[in-house]
PDB file of C-alpha atoms in Angstrom:
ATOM      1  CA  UNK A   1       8.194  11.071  12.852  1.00  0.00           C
ATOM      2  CA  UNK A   2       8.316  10.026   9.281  1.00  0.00           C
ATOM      3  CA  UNK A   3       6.155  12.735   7.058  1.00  0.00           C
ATOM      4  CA  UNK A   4       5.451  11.952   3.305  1.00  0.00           C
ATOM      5  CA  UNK A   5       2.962  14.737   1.709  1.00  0.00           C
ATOM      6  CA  UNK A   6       1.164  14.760  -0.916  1.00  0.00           C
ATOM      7  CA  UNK A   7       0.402  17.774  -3.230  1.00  0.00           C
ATOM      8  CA  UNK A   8      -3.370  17.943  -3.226  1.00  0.00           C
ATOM      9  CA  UNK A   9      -6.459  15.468  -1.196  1.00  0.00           C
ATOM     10  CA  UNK A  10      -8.447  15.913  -4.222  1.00  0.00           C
ATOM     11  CA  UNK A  11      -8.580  17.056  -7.858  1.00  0.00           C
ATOM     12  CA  UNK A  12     -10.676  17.073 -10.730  1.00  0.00           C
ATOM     13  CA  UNK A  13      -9.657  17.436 -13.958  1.00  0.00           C
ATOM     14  CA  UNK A  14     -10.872  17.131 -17.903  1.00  0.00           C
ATOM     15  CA  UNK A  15      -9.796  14.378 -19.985  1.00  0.00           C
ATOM     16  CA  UNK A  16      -6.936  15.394 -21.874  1.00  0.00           C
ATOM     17  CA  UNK A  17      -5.404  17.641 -19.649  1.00  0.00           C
ATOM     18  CA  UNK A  18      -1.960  17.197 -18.069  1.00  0.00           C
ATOM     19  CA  UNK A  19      -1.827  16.236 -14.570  1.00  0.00           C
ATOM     20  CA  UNK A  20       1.099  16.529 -11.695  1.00  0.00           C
ATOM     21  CA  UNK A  21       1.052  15.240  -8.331  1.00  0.00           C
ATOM     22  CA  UNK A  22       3.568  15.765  -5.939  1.00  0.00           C
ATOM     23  CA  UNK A  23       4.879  13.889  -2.943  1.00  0.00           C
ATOM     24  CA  UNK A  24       7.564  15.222  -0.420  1.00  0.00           C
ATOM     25  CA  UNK A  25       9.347  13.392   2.172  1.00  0.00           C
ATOM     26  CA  UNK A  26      11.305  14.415   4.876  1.00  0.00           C
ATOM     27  CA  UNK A  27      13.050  11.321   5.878  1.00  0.00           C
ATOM     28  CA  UNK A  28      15.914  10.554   3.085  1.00  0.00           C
ATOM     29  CA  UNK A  29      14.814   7.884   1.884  1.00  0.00           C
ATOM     30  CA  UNK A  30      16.341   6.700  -1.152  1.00  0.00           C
ATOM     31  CA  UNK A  31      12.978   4.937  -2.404  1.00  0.00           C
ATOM     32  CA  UNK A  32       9.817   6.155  -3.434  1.00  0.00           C
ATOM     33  CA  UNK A  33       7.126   4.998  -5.080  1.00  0.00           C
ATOM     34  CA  UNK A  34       3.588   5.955  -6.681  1.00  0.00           C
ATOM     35  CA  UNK A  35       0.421   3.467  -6.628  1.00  0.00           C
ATOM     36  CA  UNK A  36      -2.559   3.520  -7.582  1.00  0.00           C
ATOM     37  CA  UNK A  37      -5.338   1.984  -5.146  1.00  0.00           C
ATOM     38  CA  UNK A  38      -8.811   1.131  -7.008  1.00  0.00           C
ATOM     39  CA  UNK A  39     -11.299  -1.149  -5.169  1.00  0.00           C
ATOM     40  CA  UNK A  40     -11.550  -5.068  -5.419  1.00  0.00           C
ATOM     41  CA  UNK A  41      -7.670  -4.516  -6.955  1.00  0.00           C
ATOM     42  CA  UNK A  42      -6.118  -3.251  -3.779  1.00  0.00           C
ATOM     43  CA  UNK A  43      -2.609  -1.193  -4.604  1.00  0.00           C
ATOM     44  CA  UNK A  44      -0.897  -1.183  -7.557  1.00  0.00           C
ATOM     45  CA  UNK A  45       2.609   0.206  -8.546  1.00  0.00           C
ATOM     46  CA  UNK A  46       2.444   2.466 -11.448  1.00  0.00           C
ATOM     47  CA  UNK A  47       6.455   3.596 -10.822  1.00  0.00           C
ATOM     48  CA  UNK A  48       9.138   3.732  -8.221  1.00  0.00           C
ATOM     49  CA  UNK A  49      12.431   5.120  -8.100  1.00  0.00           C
ATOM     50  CA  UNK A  50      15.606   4.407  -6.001  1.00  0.00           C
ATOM     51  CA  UNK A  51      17.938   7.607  -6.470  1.00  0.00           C
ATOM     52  CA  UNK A  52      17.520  10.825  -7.794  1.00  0.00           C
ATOM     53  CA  UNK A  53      16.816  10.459 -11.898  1.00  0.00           C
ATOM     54  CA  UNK A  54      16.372   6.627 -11.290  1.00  0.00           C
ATOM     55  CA  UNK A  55      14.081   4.989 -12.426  1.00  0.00           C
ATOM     56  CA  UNK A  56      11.841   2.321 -13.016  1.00  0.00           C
ATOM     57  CA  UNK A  57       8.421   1.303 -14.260  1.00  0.00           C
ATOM     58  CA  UNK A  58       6.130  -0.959 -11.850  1.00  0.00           C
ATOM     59  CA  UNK A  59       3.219  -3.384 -13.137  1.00  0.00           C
ATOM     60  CA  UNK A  60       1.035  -0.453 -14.678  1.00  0.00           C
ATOM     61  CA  UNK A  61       3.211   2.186 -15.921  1.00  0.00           C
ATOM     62  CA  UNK A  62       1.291   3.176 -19.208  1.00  0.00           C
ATOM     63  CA  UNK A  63      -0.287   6.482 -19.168  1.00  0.00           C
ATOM     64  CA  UNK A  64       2.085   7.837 -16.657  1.00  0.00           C
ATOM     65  CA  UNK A  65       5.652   9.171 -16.075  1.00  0.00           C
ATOM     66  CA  UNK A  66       7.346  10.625 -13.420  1.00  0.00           C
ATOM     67  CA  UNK A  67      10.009  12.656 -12.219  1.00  0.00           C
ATOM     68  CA  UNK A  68      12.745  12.886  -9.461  1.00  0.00           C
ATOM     69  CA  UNK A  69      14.987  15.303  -9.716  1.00  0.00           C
ATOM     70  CA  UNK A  70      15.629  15.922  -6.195  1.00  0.00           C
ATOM     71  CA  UNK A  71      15.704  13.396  -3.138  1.00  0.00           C
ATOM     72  CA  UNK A  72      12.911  14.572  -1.368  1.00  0.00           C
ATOM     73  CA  UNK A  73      10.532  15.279  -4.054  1.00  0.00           C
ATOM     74  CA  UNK A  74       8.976  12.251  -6.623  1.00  0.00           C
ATOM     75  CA  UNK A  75       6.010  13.714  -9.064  1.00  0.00           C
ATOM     76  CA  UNK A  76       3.716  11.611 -11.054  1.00  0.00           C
ATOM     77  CA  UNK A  77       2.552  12.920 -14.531  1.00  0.00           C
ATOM     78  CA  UNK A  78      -0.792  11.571 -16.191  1.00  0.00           C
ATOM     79  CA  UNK A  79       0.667  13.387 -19.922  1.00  0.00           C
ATOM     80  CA  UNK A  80      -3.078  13.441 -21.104  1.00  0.00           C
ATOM     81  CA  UNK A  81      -5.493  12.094 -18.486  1.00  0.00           C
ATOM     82  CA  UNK A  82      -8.172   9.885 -19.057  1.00  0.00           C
ATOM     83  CA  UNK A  83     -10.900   8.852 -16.981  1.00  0.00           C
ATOM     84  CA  UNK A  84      -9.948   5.471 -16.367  1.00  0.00           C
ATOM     85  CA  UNK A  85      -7.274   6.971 -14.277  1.00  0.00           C
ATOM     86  CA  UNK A  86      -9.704   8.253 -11.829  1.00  0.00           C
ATOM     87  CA  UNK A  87      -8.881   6.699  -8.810  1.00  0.00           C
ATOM     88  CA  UNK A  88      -7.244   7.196  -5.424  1.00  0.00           C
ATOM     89  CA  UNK A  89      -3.212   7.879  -5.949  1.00  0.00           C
ATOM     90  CA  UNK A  90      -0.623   7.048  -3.180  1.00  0.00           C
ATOM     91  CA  UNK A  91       2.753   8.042  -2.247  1.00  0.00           C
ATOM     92  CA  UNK A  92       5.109   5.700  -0.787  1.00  0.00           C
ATOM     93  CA  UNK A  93       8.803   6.118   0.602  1.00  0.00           C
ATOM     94  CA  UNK A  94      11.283   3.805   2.137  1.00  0.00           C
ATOM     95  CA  UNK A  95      11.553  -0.171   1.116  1.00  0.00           C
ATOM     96  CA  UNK A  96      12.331  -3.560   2.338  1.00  0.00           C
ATOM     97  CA  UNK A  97      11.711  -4.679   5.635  1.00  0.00           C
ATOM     98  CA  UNK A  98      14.309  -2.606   7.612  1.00  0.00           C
ATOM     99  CA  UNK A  99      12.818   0.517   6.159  1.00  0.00           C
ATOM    100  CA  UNK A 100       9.035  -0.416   6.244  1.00  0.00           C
ATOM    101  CA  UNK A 101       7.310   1.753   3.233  1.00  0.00           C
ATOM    102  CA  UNK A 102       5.649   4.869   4.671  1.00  0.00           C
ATOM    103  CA  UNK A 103       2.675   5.740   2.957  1.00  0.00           C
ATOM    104  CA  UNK A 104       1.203   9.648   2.437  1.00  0.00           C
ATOM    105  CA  UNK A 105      -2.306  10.153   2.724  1.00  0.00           C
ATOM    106  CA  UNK A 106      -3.424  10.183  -0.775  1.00  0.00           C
ATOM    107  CA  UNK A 107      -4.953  12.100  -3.712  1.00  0.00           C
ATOM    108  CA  UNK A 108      -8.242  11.289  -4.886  1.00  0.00           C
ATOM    109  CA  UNK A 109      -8.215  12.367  -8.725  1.00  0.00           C
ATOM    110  CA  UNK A 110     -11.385  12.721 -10.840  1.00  0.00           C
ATOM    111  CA  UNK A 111     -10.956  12.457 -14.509  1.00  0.00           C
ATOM    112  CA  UNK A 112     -14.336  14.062 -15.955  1.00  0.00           C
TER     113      UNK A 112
ATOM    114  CA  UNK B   1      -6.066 -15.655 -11.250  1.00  0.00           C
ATOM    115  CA  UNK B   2      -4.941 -12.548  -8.894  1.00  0.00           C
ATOM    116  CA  UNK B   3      -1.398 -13.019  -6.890  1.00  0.00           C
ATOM    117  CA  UNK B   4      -2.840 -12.126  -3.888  1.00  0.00           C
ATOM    118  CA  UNK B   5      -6.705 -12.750  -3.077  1.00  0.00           C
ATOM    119  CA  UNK B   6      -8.460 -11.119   0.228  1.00  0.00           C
ATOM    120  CA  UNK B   7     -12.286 -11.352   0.938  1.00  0.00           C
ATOM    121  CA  UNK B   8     -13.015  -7.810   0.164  1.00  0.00           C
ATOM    122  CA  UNK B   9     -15.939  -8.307   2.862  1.00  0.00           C
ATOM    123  CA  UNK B  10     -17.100  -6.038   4.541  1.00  0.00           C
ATOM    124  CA  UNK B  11     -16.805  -7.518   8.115  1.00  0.00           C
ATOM    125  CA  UNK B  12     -19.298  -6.034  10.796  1.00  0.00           C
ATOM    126  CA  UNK B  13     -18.426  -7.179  14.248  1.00  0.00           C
ATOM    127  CA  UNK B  14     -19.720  -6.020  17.829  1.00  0.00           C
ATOM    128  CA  UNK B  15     -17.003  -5.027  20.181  1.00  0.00           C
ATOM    129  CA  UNK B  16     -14.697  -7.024  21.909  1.00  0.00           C
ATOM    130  CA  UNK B  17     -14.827  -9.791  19.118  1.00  0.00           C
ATOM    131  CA  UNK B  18     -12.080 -11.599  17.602  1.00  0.00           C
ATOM    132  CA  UNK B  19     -11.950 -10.493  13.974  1.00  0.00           C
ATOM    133  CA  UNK B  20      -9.937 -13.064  11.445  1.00  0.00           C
ATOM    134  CA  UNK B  21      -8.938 -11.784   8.389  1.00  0.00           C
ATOM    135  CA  UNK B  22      -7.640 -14.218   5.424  1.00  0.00           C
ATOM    136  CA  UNK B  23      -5.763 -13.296   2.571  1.00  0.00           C
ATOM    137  CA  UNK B  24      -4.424 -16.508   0.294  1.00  0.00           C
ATOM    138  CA  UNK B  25      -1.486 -16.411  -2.411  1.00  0.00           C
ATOM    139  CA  UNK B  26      -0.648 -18.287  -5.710  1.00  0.00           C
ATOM    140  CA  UNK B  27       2.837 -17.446  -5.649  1.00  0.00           C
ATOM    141  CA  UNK B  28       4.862 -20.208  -2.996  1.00  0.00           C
ATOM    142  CA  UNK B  29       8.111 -18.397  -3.858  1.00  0.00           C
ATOM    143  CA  UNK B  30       6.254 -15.089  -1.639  1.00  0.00           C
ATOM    144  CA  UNK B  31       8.829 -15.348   1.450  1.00  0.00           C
ATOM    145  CA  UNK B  32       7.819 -11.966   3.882  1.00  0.00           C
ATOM    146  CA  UNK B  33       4.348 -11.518   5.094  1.00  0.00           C
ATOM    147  CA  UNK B  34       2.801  -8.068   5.817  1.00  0.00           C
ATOM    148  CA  UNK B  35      -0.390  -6.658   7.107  1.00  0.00           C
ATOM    149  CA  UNK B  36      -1.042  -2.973   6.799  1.00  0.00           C
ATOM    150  CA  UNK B  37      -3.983  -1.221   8.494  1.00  0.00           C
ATOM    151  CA  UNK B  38      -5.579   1.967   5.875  1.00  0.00           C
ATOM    152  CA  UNK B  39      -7.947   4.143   7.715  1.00  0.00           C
ATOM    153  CA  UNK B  40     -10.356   5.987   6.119  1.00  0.00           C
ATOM    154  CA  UNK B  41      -8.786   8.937   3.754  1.00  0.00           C
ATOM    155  CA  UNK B  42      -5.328   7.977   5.043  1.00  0.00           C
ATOM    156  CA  UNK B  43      -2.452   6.065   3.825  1.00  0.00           C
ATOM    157  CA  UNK B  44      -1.672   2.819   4.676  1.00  0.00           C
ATOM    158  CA  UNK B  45       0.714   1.735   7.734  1.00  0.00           C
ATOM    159  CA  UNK B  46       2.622  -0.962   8.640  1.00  0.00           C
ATOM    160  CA  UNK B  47       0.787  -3.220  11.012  1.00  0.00           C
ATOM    161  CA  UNK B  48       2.581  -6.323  11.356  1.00  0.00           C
ATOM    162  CA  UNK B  49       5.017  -8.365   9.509  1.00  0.00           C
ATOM    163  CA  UNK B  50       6.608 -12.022   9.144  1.00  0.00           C
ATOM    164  CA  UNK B  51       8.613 -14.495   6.998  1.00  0.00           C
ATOM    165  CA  UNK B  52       8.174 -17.793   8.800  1.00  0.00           C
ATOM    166  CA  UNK B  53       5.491 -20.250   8.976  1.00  0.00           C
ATOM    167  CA  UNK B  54       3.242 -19.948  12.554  1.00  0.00           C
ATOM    168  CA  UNK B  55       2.335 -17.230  15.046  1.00  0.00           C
ATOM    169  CA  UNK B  56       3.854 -13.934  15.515  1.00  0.00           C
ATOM    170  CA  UNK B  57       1.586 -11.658  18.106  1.00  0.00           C
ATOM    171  CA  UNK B  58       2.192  -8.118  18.958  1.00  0.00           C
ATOM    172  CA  UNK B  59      -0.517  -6.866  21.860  1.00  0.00           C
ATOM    173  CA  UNK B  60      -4.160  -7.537  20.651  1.00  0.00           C
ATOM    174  CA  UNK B  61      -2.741  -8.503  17.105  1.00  0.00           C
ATOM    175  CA  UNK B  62      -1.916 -12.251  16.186  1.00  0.00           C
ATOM    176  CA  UNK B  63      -0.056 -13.003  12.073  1.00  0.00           C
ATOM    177  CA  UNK B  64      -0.257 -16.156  11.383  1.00  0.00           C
ATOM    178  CA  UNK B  65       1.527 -17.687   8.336  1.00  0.00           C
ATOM    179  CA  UNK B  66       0.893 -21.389   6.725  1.00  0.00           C
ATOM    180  CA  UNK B  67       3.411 -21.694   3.660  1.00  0.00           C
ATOM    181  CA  UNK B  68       2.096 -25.066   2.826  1.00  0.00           C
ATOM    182  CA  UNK B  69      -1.412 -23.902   2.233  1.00  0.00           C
ATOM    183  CA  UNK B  70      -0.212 -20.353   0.793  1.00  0.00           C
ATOM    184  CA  UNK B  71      -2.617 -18.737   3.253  1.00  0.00           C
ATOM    185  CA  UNK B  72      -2.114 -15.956   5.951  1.00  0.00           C
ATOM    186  CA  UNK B  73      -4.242 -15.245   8.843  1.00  0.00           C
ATOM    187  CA  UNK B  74      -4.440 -11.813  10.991  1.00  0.00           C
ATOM    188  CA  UNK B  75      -6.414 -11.694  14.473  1.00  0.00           C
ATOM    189  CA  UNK B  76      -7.456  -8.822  16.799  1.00  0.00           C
ATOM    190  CA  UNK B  77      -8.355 -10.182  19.788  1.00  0.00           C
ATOM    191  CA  UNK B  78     -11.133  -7.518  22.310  1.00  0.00           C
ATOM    192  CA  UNK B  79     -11.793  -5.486  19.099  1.00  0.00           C
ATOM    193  CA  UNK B  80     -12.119  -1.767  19.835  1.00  0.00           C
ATOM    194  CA  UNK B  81     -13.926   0.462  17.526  1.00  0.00           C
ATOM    195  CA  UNK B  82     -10.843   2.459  16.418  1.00  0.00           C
ATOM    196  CA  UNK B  83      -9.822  -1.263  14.961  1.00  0.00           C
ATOM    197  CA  UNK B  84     -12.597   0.268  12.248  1.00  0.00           C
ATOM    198  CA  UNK B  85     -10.265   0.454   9.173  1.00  0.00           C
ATOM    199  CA  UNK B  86      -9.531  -1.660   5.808  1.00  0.00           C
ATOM    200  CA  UNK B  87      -6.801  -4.046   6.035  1.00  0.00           C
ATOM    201  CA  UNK B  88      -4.367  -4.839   3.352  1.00  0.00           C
ATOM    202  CA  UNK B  89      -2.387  -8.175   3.298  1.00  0.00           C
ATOM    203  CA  UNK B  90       1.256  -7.527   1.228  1.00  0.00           C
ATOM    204  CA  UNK B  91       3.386 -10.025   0.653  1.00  0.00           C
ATOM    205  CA  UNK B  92       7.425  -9.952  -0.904  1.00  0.00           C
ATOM    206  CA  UNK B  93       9.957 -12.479  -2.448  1.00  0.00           C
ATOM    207  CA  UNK B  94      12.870 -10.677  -0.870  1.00  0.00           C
ATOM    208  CA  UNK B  95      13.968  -9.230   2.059  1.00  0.00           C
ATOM    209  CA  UNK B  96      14.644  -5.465   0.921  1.00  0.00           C
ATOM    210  CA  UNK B  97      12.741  -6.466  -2.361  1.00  0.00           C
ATOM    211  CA  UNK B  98      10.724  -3.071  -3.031  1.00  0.00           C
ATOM    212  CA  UNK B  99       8.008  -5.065  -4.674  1.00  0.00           C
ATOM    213  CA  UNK B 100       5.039  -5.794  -2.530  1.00  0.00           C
ATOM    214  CA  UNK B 101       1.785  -7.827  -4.028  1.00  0.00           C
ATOM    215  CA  UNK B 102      -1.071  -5.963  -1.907  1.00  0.00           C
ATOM    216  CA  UNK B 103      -4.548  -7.752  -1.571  1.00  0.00           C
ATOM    217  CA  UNK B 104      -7.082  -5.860  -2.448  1.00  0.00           C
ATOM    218  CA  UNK B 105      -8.322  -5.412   1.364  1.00  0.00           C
ATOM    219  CA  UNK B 106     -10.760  -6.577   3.746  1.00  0.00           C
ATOM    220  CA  UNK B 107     -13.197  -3.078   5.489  1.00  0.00           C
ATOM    221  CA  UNK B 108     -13.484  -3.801   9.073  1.00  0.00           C
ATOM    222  CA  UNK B 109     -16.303  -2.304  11.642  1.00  0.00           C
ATOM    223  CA  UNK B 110     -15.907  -2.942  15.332  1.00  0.00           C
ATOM    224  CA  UNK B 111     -19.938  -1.507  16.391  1.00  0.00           C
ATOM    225  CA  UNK B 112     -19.462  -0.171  19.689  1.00  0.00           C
TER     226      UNK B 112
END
């Protein structure tokens, strides 16, 4: 059974302050991904990466950067959060249709 | 003009209705079809997918696909109340393409 965790449910954090969230998978998958999901605007990819220190910026990268320097492991980093990034922050792994992209169960962030 | 637009509703239906759920696209070069099923304070999963033009059922669930009218259909026939969820239409170029456009999703409650 695929498993894809993610750091922390929820978080609140100042403006300004540097934020990480983790997501673990245990399936070795070489893709993984980080969206953002805001209502009315449905999911959007901030970044995804294909191999360990790959890679590459989605539709809404700005504001964010990430890291993978292991397989299993892809963090997100809000450098100085702001509270337009308040919103609900998903985890994906796999890609393309013969590896359907399994999704972890979220982080709700509040930037105050 | 969004890639992707899905009535946001929310739909309200009494048990053991169909429910029809719409999500149109702009996009005609969109060649793979997916519905995913979010429940609440979960990630999204895979419910169904498709890259032709007409039916494709699986149990209660029916995907229907018209790539002349850029316009996607999902059914659940003898809705249960665990069918209570948001549902997200996704939709690729590629086969293997990591890029999915997401609707934004339509919130679905099957009143016992």
């Amino acid at each position: 059974d695929v498993k894809v965790t993610q750091s922390s449910r929820y978080l609140v954090k100042r403006t300004g302050e540097k934020v990480f969230l983790e997501c673990v998978q245990d399936m070795d998958h070489e893709n993984m991904f980080w969206y953002r999901q805001d209502p009315g605007l449905g999911l959007r990819l901030i970044y995804f990466s294909y191999d360990v220190k790959m890679k590459e910026k989605g539709d809404i990268p700005e504001g964010y950067s990430v890291s993978r320097e292991k397989k299993e492991r892809f963090s997100l980093i809000l450098e100085s959060a702001s509270t337009n990034q308040t919103s609900m922050y998903l985890c994906a792994t796999g890609g393309g249709l013969q590896e359907t992209q399994y999704f972890g169960p979220g982080t709700r962030l509040l930037v105050l | 003009q969004k890639e992707v637009e899905q009535d946001p509703g929310p739909l309200s239906v009494p048990e053991g209705a169909i429910v029809s759920l719409n999500c149109t696209y702009s996009n005609s070069a969109f060649q793979y079809f997916m519905w995913y099923r979010q429940y609440s304070r979960k990630g999204p999963e895979l419910l169904m997918y498709t890259y032709s033009s007409g039916n494709k059922e699986d149990g209660r669930f029916t995907a229907q696909v018209d790539k002349s009218s850029k316009y996607i259909s999902l059914f659940i026939r003898d809705s249960q109340p665990s069918d209570s969820a948001t549902y997200l239409c996704a939709m690729t170029l590629r086969s293997n393409d990591y890029k999915l456009s997401f609707g934004a999703g339509t919130t679905v409650t099957v009143r016992a």
